[in-house]
mmCIF file of N, CA, C and O in Angstrom:
data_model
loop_
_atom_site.group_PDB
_atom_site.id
_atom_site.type_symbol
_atom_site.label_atom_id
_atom_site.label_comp_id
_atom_site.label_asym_id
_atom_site.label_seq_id
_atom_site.Cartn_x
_atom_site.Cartn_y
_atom_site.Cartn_z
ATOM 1 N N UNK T 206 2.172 14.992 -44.657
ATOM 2 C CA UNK T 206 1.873 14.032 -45.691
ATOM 3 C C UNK T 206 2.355 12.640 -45.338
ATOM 4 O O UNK T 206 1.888 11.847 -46.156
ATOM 5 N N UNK T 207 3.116 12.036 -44.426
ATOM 6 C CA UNK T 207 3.844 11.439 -43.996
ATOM 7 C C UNK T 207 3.946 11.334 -42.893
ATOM 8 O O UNK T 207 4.380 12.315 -42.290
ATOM 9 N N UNK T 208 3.524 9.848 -41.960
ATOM 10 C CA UNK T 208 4.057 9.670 -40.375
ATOM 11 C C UNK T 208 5.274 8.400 -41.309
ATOM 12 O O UNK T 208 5.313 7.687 -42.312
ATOM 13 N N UNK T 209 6.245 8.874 -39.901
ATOM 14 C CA UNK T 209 7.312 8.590 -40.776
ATOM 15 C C UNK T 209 7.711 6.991 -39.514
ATOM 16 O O UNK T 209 7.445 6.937 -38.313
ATOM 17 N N UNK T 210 8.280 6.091 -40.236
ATOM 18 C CA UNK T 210 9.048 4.693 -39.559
ATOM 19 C C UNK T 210 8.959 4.918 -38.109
ATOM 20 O O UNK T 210 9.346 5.944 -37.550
ATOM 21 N N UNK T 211 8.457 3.959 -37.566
ATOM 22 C CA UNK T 211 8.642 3.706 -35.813
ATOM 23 C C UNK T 211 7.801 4.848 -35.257
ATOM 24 O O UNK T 211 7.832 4.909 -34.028
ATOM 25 N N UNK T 212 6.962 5.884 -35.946
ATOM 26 C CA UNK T 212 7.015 7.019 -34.900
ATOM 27 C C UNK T 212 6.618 6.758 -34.150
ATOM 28 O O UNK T 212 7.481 6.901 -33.284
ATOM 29 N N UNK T 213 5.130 6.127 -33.394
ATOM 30 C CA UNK T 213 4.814 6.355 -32.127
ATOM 31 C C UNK T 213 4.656 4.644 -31.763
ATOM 32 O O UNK T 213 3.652 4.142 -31.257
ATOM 33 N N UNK T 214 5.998 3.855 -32.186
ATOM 34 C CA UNK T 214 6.302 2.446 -31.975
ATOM 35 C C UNK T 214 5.910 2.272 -30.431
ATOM 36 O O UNK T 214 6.135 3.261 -29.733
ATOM 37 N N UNK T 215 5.333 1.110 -29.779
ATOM 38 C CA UNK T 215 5.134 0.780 -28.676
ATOM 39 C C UNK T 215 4.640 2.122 -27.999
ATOM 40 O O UNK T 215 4.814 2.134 -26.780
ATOM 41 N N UNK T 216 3.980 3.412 -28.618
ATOM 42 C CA UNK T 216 3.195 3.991 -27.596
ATOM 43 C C UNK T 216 2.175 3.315 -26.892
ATOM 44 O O UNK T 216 1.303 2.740 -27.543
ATOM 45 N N UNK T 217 2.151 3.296 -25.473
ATOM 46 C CA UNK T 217 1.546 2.438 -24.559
ATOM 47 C C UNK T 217 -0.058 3.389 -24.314
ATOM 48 O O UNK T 217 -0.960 2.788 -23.732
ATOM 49 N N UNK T 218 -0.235 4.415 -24.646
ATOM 50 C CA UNK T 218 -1.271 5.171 -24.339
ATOM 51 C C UNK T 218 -2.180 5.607 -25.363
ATOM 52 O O UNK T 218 -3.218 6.150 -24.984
ATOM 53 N N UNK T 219 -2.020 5.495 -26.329
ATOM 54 C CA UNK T 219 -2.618 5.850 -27.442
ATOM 55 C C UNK T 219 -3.496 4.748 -28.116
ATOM 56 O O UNK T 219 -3.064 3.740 -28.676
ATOM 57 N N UNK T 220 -4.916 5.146 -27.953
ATOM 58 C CA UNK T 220 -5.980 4.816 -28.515
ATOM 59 C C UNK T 220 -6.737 5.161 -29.685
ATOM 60 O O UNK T 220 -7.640 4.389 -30.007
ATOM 61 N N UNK T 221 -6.529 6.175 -30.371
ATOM 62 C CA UNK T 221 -6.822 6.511 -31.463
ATOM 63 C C UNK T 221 -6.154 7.066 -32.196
ATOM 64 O O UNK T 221 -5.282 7.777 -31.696
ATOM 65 N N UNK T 222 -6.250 7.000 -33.599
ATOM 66 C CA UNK T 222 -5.223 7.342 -34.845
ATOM 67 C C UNK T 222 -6.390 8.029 -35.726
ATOM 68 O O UNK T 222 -7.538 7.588 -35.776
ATOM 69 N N UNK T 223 -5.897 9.259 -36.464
ATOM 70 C CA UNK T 223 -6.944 10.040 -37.137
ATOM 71 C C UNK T 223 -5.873 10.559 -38.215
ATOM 72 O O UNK T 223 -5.022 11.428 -38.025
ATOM 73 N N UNK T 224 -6.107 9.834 -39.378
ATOM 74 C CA UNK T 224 -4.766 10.352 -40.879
ATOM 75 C C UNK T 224 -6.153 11.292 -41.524
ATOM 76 O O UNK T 224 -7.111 10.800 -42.121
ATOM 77 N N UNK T 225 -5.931 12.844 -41.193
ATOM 78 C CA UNK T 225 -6.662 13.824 -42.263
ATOM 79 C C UNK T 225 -6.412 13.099 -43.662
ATOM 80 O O UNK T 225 -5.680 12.118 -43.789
ATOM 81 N N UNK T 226 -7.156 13.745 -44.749
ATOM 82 C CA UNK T 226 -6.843 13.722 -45.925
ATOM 83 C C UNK T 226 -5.430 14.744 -46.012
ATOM 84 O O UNK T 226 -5.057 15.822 -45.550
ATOM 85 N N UNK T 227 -4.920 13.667 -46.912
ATOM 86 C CA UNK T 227 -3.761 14.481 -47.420
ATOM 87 C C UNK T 227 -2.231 13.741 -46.576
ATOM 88 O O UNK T 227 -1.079 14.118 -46.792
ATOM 89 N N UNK T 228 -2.577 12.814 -45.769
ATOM 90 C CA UNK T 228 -1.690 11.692 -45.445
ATOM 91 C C UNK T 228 -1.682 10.541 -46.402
ATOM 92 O O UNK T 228 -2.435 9.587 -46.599
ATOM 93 N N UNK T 229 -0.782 10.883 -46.825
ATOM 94 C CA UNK T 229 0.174 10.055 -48.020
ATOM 95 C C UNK T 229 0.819 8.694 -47.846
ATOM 96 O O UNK T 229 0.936 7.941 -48.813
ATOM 97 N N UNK T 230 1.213 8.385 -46.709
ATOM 98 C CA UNK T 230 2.341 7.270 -46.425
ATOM 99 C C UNK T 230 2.177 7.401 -44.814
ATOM 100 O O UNK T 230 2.131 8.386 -44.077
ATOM 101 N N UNK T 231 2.090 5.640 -44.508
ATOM 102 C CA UNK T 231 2.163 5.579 -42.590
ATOM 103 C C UNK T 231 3.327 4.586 -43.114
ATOM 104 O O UNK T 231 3.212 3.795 -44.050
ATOM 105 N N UNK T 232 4.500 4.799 -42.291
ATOM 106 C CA UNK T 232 5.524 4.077 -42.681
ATOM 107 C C UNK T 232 6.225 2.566 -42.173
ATOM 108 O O UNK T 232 5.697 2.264 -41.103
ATOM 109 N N UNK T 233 7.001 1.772 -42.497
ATOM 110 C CA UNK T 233 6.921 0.640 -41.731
ATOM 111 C C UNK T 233 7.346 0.873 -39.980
ATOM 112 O O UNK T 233 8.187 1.714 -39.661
ATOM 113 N N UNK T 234 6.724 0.113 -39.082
ATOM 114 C CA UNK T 234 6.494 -0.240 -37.795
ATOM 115 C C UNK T 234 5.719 1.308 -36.970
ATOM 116 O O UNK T 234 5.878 1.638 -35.794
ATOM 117 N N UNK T 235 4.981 1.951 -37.908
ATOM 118 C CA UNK T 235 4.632 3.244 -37.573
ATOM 119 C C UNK T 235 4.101 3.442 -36.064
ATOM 120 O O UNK T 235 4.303 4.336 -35.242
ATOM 121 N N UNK T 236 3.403 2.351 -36.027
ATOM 122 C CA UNK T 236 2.369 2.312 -34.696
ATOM 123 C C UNK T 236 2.730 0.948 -33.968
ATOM 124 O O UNK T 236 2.274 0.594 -32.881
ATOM 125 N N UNK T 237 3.622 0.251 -34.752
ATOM 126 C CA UNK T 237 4.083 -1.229 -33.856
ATOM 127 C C UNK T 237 4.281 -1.256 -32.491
ATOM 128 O O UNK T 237 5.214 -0.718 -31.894
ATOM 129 N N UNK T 238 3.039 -2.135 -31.835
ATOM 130 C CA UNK T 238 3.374 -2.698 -30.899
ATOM 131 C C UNK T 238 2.536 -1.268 -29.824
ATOM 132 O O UNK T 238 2.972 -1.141 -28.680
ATOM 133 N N UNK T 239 1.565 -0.451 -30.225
ATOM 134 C CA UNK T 239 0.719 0.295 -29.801
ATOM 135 C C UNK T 239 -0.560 -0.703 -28.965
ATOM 136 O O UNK T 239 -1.651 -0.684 -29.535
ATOM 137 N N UNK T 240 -0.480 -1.423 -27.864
ATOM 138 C CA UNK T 240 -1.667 -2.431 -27.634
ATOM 139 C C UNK T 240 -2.693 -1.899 -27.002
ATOM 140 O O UNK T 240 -3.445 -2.761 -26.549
ATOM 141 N N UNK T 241 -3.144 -0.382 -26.713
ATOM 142 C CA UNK T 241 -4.653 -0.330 -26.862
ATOM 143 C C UNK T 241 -4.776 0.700 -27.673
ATOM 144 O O UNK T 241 -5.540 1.607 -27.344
ATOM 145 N N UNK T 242 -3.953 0.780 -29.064
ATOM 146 C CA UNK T 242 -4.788 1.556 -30.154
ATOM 147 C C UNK T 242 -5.995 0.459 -30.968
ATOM 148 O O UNK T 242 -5.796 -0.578 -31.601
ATOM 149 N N UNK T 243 -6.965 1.007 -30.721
ATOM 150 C CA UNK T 243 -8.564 0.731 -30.937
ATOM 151 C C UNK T 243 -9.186 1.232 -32.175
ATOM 152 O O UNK T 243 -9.828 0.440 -32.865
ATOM 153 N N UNK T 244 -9.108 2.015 -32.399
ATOM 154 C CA UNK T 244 -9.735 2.633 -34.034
ATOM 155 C C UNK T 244 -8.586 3.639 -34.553
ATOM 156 O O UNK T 244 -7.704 4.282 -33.983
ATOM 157 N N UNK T 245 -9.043 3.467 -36.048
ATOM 158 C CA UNK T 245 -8.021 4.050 -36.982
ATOM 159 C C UNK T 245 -8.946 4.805 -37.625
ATOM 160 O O UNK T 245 -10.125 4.454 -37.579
ATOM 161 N N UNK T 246 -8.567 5.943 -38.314
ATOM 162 C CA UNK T 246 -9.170 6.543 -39.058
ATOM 163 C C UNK T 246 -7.990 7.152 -40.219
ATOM 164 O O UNK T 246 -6.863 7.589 -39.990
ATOM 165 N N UNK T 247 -8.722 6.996 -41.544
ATOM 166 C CA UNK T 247 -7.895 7.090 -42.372
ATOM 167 C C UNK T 247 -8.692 7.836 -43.678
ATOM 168 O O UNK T 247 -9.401 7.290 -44.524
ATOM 169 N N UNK T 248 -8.359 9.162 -43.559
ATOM 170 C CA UNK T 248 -8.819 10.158 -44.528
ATOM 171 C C UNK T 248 -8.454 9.939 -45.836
ATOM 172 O O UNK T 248 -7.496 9.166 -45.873
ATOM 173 N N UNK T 249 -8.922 10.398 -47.234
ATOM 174 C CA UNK T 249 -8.703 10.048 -48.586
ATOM 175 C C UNK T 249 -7.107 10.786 -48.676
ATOM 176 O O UNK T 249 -6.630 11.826 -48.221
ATOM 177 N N UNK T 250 -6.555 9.605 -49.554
ATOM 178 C CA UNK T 250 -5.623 9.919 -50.043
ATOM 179 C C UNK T 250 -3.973 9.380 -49.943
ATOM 180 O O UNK T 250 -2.889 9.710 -50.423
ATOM 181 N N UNK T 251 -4.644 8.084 -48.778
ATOM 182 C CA UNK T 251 -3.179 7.030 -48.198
ATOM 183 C C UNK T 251 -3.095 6.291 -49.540
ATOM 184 O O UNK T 251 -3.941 5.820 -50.301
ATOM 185 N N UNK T 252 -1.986 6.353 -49.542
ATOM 186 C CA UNK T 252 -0.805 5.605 -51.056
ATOM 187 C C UNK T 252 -0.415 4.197 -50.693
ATOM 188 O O UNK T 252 -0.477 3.149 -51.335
ATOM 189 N N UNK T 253 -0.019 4.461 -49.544
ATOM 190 C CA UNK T 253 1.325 3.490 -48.914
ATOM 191 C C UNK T 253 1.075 3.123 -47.755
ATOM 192 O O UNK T 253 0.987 4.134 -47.057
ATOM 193 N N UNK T 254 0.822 1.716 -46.848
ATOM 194 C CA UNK T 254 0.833 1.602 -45.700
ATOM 195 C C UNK T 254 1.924 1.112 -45.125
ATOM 196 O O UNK T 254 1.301 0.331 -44.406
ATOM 197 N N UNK T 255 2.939 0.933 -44.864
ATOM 198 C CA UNK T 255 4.590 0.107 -44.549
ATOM 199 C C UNK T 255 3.842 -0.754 -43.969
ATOM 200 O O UNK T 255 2.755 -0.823 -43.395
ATOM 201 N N UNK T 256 5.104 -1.678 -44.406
ATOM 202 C CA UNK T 256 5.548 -3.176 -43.532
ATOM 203 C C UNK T 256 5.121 -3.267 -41.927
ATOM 204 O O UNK T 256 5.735 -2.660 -41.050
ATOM 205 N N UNK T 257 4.458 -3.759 -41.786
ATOM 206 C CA UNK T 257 3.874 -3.881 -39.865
ATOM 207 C C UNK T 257 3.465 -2.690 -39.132
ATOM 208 O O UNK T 257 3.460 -2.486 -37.918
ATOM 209 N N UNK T 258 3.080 -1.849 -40.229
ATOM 210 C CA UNK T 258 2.526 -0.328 -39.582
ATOM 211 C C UNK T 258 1.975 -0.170 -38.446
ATOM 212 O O UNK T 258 2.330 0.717 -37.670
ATOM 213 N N UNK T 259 0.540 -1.450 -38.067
ATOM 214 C CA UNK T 259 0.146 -1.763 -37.058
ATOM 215 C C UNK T 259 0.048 -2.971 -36.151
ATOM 216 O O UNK T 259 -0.839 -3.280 -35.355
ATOM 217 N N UNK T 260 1.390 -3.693 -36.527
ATOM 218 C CA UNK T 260 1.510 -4.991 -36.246
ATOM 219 C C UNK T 260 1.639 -4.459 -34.889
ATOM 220 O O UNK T 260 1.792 -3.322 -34.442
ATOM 221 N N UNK T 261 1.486 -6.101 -34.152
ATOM 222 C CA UNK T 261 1.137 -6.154 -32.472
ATOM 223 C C UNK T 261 0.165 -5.393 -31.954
ATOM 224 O O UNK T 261 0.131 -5.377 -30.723
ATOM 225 N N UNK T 262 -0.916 -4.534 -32.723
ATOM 226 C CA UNK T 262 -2.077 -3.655 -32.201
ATOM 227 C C UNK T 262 -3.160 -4.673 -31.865
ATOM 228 O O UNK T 262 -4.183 -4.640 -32.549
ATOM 229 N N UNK T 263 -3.068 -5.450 -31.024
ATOM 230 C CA UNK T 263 -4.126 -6.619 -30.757
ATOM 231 C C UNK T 263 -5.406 -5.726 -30.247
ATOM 232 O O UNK T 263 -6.312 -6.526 -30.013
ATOM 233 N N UNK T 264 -5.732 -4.714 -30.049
ATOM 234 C CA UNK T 264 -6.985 -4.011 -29.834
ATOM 235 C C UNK T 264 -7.533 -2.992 -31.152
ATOM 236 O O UNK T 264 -8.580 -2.361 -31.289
ATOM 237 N N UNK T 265 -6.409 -3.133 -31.976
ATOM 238 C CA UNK T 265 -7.250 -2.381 -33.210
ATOM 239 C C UNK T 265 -8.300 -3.173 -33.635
ATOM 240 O O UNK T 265 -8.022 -4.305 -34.032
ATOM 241 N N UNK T 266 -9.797 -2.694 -33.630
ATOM 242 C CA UNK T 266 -10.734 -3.309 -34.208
ATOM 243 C C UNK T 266 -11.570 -2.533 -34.864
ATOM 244 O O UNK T 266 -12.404 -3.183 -35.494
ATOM 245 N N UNK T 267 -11.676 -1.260 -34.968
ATOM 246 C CA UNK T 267 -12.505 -0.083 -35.677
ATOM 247 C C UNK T 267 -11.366 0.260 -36.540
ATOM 248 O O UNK T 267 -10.295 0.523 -35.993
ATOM 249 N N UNK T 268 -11.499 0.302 -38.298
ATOM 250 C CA UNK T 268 -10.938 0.974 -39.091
ATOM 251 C C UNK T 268 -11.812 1.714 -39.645
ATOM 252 O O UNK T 268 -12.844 1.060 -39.794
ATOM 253 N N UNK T 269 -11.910 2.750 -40.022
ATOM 254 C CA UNK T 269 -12.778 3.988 -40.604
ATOM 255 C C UNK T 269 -12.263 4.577 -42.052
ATOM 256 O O UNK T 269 -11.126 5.046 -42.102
ATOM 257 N N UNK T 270 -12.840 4.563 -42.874
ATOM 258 C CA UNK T 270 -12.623 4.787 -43.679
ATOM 259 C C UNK T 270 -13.317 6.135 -44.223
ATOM 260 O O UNK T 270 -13.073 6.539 -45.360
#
């Protein structure tokens, strides 16, 4: 229900993000500083996005809803 603070902060390899339904909360700096995550996908049911969740993702450009 929950990716929780910093988790995959500055992962250098990760290009895509996929929140099933039933993800509740991406927490602050969740994905910070991830620079070729490219599309997000975000299933029904996010509440809460934290503080700079995807700050520094200068290649996120596909959000999916």
């Amino acid at each position: 229900k929950r990716i929780g603070n910093t988790a995959f902060i500055s992962c250098t390899n990760l290009r895509g993000v996929y929140c099933k339904s039933g993800t509740e909360i991406i927490g602050n700096n969740a994905f910070l500083g991830c620079e070729k995550l490219d599309t997000l996908y975000l299933g029904t049911g996010i509440k809460e996005i934290g503080v700079c969740a995807f700050g520094a993702c200068a290649e996120l450009k596909n959000i999916k809803l």
